[in-house]
Short mmCIF file of C-alpha atoms in Angstrom, two decimals:
data_model
loop_
_atom_site.label_atom_id
_atom_site.label_comp_id
_atom_site.label_asym_id
_atom_site.label_seq_id
_atom_site.Cartn_x
_atom_site.Cartn_y
_atom_site.Cartn_z
CA MET X 262 75.06 50.50 35.09
CA GLY X 263 72.16 52.92 35.54
CA THR X 264 70.89 55.05 32.69
CA SER X 265 69.69 58.07 34.65
CA GLY X 266 71.44 61.27 33.70
CA LEU X 267 72.96 59.64 30.62
CA LEU X 268 72.48 62.65 28.39
CA THR X 269 70.68 65.94 28.48
CA LEU X 270 69.11 66.40 25.08
CA PRO X 271 68.56 69.80 23.49
CA ASP X 272 64.93 70.62 22.71
CA GLN X 273 65.46 69.85 19.01
CA LEU X 274 66.32 66.22 19.81
CA ARG X 275 63.99 65.45 22.68
CA ASP X 276 61.14 63.06 21.82
CA ARG X 277 62.57 62.20 18.41
CA LEU X 278 61.33 58.75 17.37
CA ILE X 279 63.92 55.95 17.09
CA LEU X 280 63.17 52.55 15.54
CA VAL X 281 65.34 49.75 17.00
CA VAL X 282 65.61 46.58 14.91
CA ASP X 283 67.36 43.61 16.59
CA ASP X 284 66.32 39.98 17.03
CA ASP X 285 68.35 39.63 20.24
CA ALA X 286 65.81 40.44 22.94
CA THR X 287 68.45 41.32 25.53
CA VAL X 288 70.30 43.73 23.22
CA SER X 289 67.03 45.32 22.11
CA GLU X 290 65.83 45.79 25.68
CA VAL X 291 69.08 47.44 26.79
CA VAL X 292 69.28 49.72 23.74
CA CYS X 293 65.65 50.79 24.07
CA SER X 294 66.08 51.47 27.79
CA TYR X 295 69.11 53.71 27.25
CA LEU X 296 67.48 55.60 24.40
CA ARG X 297 64.28 56.20 26.39
CA SER X 298 66.28 57.34 29.43
CA ALA X 299 68.08 59.81 27.18
CA GLY X 300 64.76 61.37 26.16
CA PHE X 301 63.91 59.65 22.88
CA GLN X 302 60.71 57.89 21.92
CA VAL X 303 61.43 54.30 20.88
CA GLU X 304 59.72 51.55 18.90
CA SER X 305 61.29 48.11 18.45
CA VAL X 306 60.86 45.15 16.09
CA ALA X 307 62.77 41.89 15.75
CA ASP X 308 62.86 41.00 12.04
CA GLY X 309 63.53 42.57 8.66
CA GLY X 310 60.02 42.43 7.26
CA SER X 311 58.57 44.15 10.32
CA ALA X 312 61.35 46.75 10.15
CA VAL X 313 60.44 47.78 6.60
CA GLU X 314 56.71 47.88 7.37
CA THR X 315 57.13 49.74 10.66
CA ALA X 316 59.54 52.30 9.21
CA ALA X 317 56.99 53.12 6.47
CA ARG X 318 54.16 53.36 9.01
CA ILE X 319 55.71 55.37 11.86
CA ARG X 320 58.32 57.32 9.84
CA PRO X 321 61.04 57.32 12.53
CA ASP X 322 63.65 60.06 12.83
CA LEU X 323 66.43 57.43 12.96
CA VAL X 324 66.78 53.63 12.70
CA VAL X 325 69.17 51.49 14.77
CA LEU X 326 69.47 48.38 12.61
CA ASP X 327 71.15 45.03 13.27
CA ARG X 328 73.10 43.62 10.31
CA MET X 329 71.97 40.01 10.90
CA LEU X 330 68.20 39.59 11.01
CA PRO X 331 65.71 36.79 10.35
CA GLY X 332 63.79 37.14 7.12
CA ILE X 333 65.18 40.17 5.28
CA ASP X 334 68.74 40.91 6.38
CA GLY X 335 69.83 44.30 7.66
CA VAL X 336 71.58 45.40 4.46
CA GLU X 337 68.47 44.84 2.36
CA VAL X 338 66.30 46.48 5.04
CA CYS X 339 68.59 49.52 4.90
CA ARG X 340 68.30 49.68 1.10
CA ARG X 341 64.50 49.48 1.20
CA ILE X 342 64.13 52.05 3.95
CA ARG X 343 66.56 54.45 2.27
CA ALA X 344 64.76 54.02 -1.05
CA GLU X 345 61.59 55.39 0.55
CA ARG X 346 63.04 58.35 2.44
CA ALA X 347 66.34 59.75 3.72
CA VAL X 348 66.00 58.51 7.30
CA PRO X 349 69.35 58.18 9.13
CA VAL X 350 70.47 54.60 9.80
CA ILE X 351 73.02 53.35 12.34
CA MET X 352 73.92 49.73 11.67
CA LEU X 353 75.03 47.23 14.30
CA THR X 354 77.58 44.74 12.95
CA ALA X 355 79.46 41.69 14.19
CA LEU X 356 82.90 42.35 15.65
CA ARG X 357 85.77 42.03 13.14
CA GLU X 358 83.43 41.49 10.17
CA GLU X 359 84.73 44.29 7.94
CA GLU X 360 82.70 43.06 4.99
CA ASP X 361 79.49 43.47 7.00
CA ARG X 362 80.40 47.05 7.82
CA ILE X 363 81.23 47.87 4.20
CA ASP X 364 78.00 46.25 2.96
CA GLY X 365 76.03 48.36 5.41
CA LEU X 366 77.74 51.58 4.38
CA GLU X 367 77.26 50.72 0.70
CA ALA X 368 73.54 50.20 1.37
CA GLY X 369 73.28 53.74 2.73
CA ALA X 370 73.90 53.44 6.47
CA ASP X 371 75.18 56.66 8.00
CA ASP X 372 77.14 55.08 10.83
CA TYR X 373 77.86 51.72 12.43
CA LEU X 374 78.84 50.18 15.74
CA ALA X 375 80.55 46.80 16.10
CA LYS X 376 79.16 44.36 18.67
CA PRO X 377 79.73 44.20 21.55
CA PHE X 378 79.25 47.94 22.03
CA SER X 379 78.60 50.36 24.85
CA PRO X 380 74.94 51.48 25.04
CA ARG X 381 76.20 54.89 26.11
CA GLU X 382 78.30 55.09 22.95
CA LEU X 383 75.24 54.18 20.88
CA VAL X 384 73.23 56.99 22.46
CA LEU X 385 76.04 59.44 21.66
CA ARG X 386 76.14 58.20 18.05
CA VAL X 387 72.36 58.58 17.75
CA LYS X 388 72.58 62.10 19.10
CA SER X 389 75.43 63.00 16.73
CA VAL X 390 73.74 61.63 13.61
CA LEU X 391 70.41 63.26 14.49
CA ARG X 392 72.04 66.62 15.10
CA ARG X 393 73.62 66.49 11.65
CA SER X 394 70.29 65.58 10.05
CA LEU X 395 68.39 68.58 11.43
CA THR X 396 68.40 71.94 9.70
CA GLU X 397 68.09 73.71 13.08
CA PHE X 398 71.77 72.92 13.66
CA SER X 399 72.95 74.23 10.26
CA PRO X 400 72.65 78.07 10.05
CA GLU X 401 75.67 78.35 7.74
CA ALA X 402 75.52 80.36 4.50
CA PRO X 403 75.29 78.44 1.16
CA ILE X 404 78.51 77.46 -0.61
CA ASP X 405 79.10 77.77 -4.36
CA ALA X 406 82.01 75.92 -5.96
CA GLY X 407 82.09 75.49 -9.71
CA ASP X 408 79.02 73.51 -10.75
CA PHE X 409 78.15 72.74 -7.12
CA HIS X 410 75.76 74.61 -4.83
CA LEU X 411 75.57 73.48 -1.22
CA ASP X 412 72.71 74.77 0.93
CA VAL X 413 73.76 73.90 4.44
CA SER X 414 70.54 75.10 6.08
CA SER X 415 68.40 72.68 4.04
CA ARG X 416 71.19 70.09 3.71
CA GLN X 417 70.85 69.96 -0.06
CA LEU X 418 73.49 69.65 -2.76
CA THR X 419 72.83 70.57 -6.38
CA LEU X 420 75.13 69.83 -9.31
CA ARG X 421 74.52 71.94 -12.41
CA GLY X 422 71.09 72.74 -10.97
CA GLU X 423 70.12 69.12 -10.30
CA ALA X 424 69.53 67.96 -6.72
CA ILE X 425 71.79 65.11 -5.56
CA ALA X 426 70.37 62.66 -3.00
CA LEU X 427 72.92 62.09 -0.21
CA THR X 428 73.03 60.27 3.08
CA ILE X 429 73.86 62.32 6.16
CA ARG X 430 77.53 61.28 6.19
CA GLU X 431 77.87 61.76 2.44
CA PHE X 432 76.54 65.28 2.88
CA ASP X 433 78.89 65.95 5.79
CA LEU X 434 81.84 64.71 3.76
CA ILE X 435 81.14 66.79 0.64
CA ALA X 436 80.35 69.82 2.80
CA PHE X 437 83.71 69.54 4.54
CA LEU X 438 85.56 69.18 1.24
CA LEU X 439 83.67 72.09 -0.35
CA ARG X 440 84.73 74.27 2.58
CA HIS X 441 88.36 73.32 1.92
CA PRO X 442 88.79 73.21 -1.87
CA ARG X 443 92.07 71.96 -3.32
CA GLN X 444 93.33 70.84 0.09
CA VAL X 445 94.42 67.24 0.53
CA PHE X 446 93.08 65.26 3.49
CA GLY X 447 94.10 61.77 4.56
CA ARG X 448 91.52 59.24 5.64
CA GLU X 449 92.50 59.64 9.29
CA GLU X 450 91.96 63.41 9.06
CA LEU X 451 88.57 62.96 7.40
CA LEU X 452 87.54 60.40 10.00
CA ARG X 453 88.26 62.95 12.74
CA ALA X 454 86.83 66.00 10.95
CA VAL X 455 83.66 64.48 9.47
CA TRP X 456 82.82 61.55 11.74
CA GLY X 457 84.32 62.96 14.92
CA TRP X 458 86.21 59.71 15.55
CA GLU X 459 89.76 59.74 16.90
CA PHE X 460 90.20 56.21 15.58
CA GLY X 461 88.09 53.79 13.55
CA ASP X 462 87.80 51.72 10.40
CA LEU X 463 89.37 53.73 7.56
CA SER X 464 87.30 51.80 5.02
CA THR X 465 84.37 53.94 6.24
CA VAL X 466 85.97 56.91 4.49
CA THR X 467 86.85 54.88 1.41
CA VAL X 468 83.28 53.67 0.97
CA HIS X 469 81.81 57.16 1.36
CA VAL X 470 84.27 58.63 -1.13
CA ARG X 471 83.33 55.92 -3.62
CA ARG X 472 79.61 56.53 -3.11
CA LEU X 473 80.08 60.28 -3.53
CA ARG X 474 82.00 59.79 -6.76
CA GLU X 475 79.17 57.67 -8.14
CA LYS X 476 76.83 60.62 -7.56
CA ILE X 477 78.92 63.65 -8.54
CA GLU X 478 81.47 62.51 -11.13
CA ARG X 479 80.78 62.19 -14.86
CA ASP X 480 82.83 58.98 -14.73
CA ALA X 481 83.27 57.60 -11.22
CA ALA X 482 86.05 55.28 -12.41
CA HIS X 483 88.09 58.29 -13.56
CA PRO X 484 87.28 61.07 -11.06
CA THR X 485 88.22 64.64 -11.90
CA VAL X 486 86.48 66.49 -9.04
CA LEU X 487 86.95 64.31 -5.95
CA THR X 488 90.44 63.14 -6.78
CA THR X 489 92.95 60.84 -5.11
CA VAL X 490 96.41 62.15 -4.28
CA TRP X 491 98.21 58.83 -4.13
CA GLY X 492 99.85 58.08 -0.82
CA VAL X 493 98.30 61.15 0.80
CA GLY X 494 94.52 61.29 0.58
CA TYR X 495 91.67 63.01 -1.24
CA ARG X 496 91.16 66.49 -2.70
CA PHE X 497 88.12 68.38 -3.96
CA ASP X 498 88.78 70.47 -7.06
CA ASN X 499 86.34 73.33 -7.73
CA GLU X 500 86.62 72.68 -11.43
CA PRO X 501 87.43 69.36 -13.11
CA ALA X 502 91.06 68.95 -14.09
CA VAL X 503 91.82 69.67 -17.76
CA THR X 504 93.34 66.68 -19.50
CA GLU X 505 95.18 66.61 -22.78
#
């Protein structure tokens, strides 16, 4: 399949730098070819140590990262890269290995694709994640809800005046819930509204909810803001529930 005409990128995305990390030379070559044809700049490496060093040196706009790598594995690479800066990460995982996907999301990946995957789908995912990471695409007015202040234009969340570090998908999730306080959403609804997926692994939502709770709740094990409505879904309460 040819790659010409794959996507027409808006000016804000064209020439963004993508780091591709995969030890399978064939996969890496195909992914890089599709991304370049779409209008991105691309660098590639084949092992975890090189990925960490290269990400620090070239400061890519997004990383496409294989879960299984020689040397440092993809989950640890993701943790190290995310510890340095909030670069978006799309992780490539083995088909049917749910634990791999969850480990990647827990490490801070913003999205994942299971192998084998369509290179066209990967380009669309890269475009989607990058769009969400750029302030040019977020002209919305700030949102205040209880102790929370969400500045959509700068993609920043503060809780009682303290900035909260979030991944792109974590930010998208809390932003959606802040826009719809006290409404209950099932995981399928959140997957469609936040990720834009008509179907997918529902554990993606579960992991992101858990990560958000660890960052915004006084006690993540007993949430009072991002609560569970058993058998239905999740709800964001402007103010914590009052308990006897």
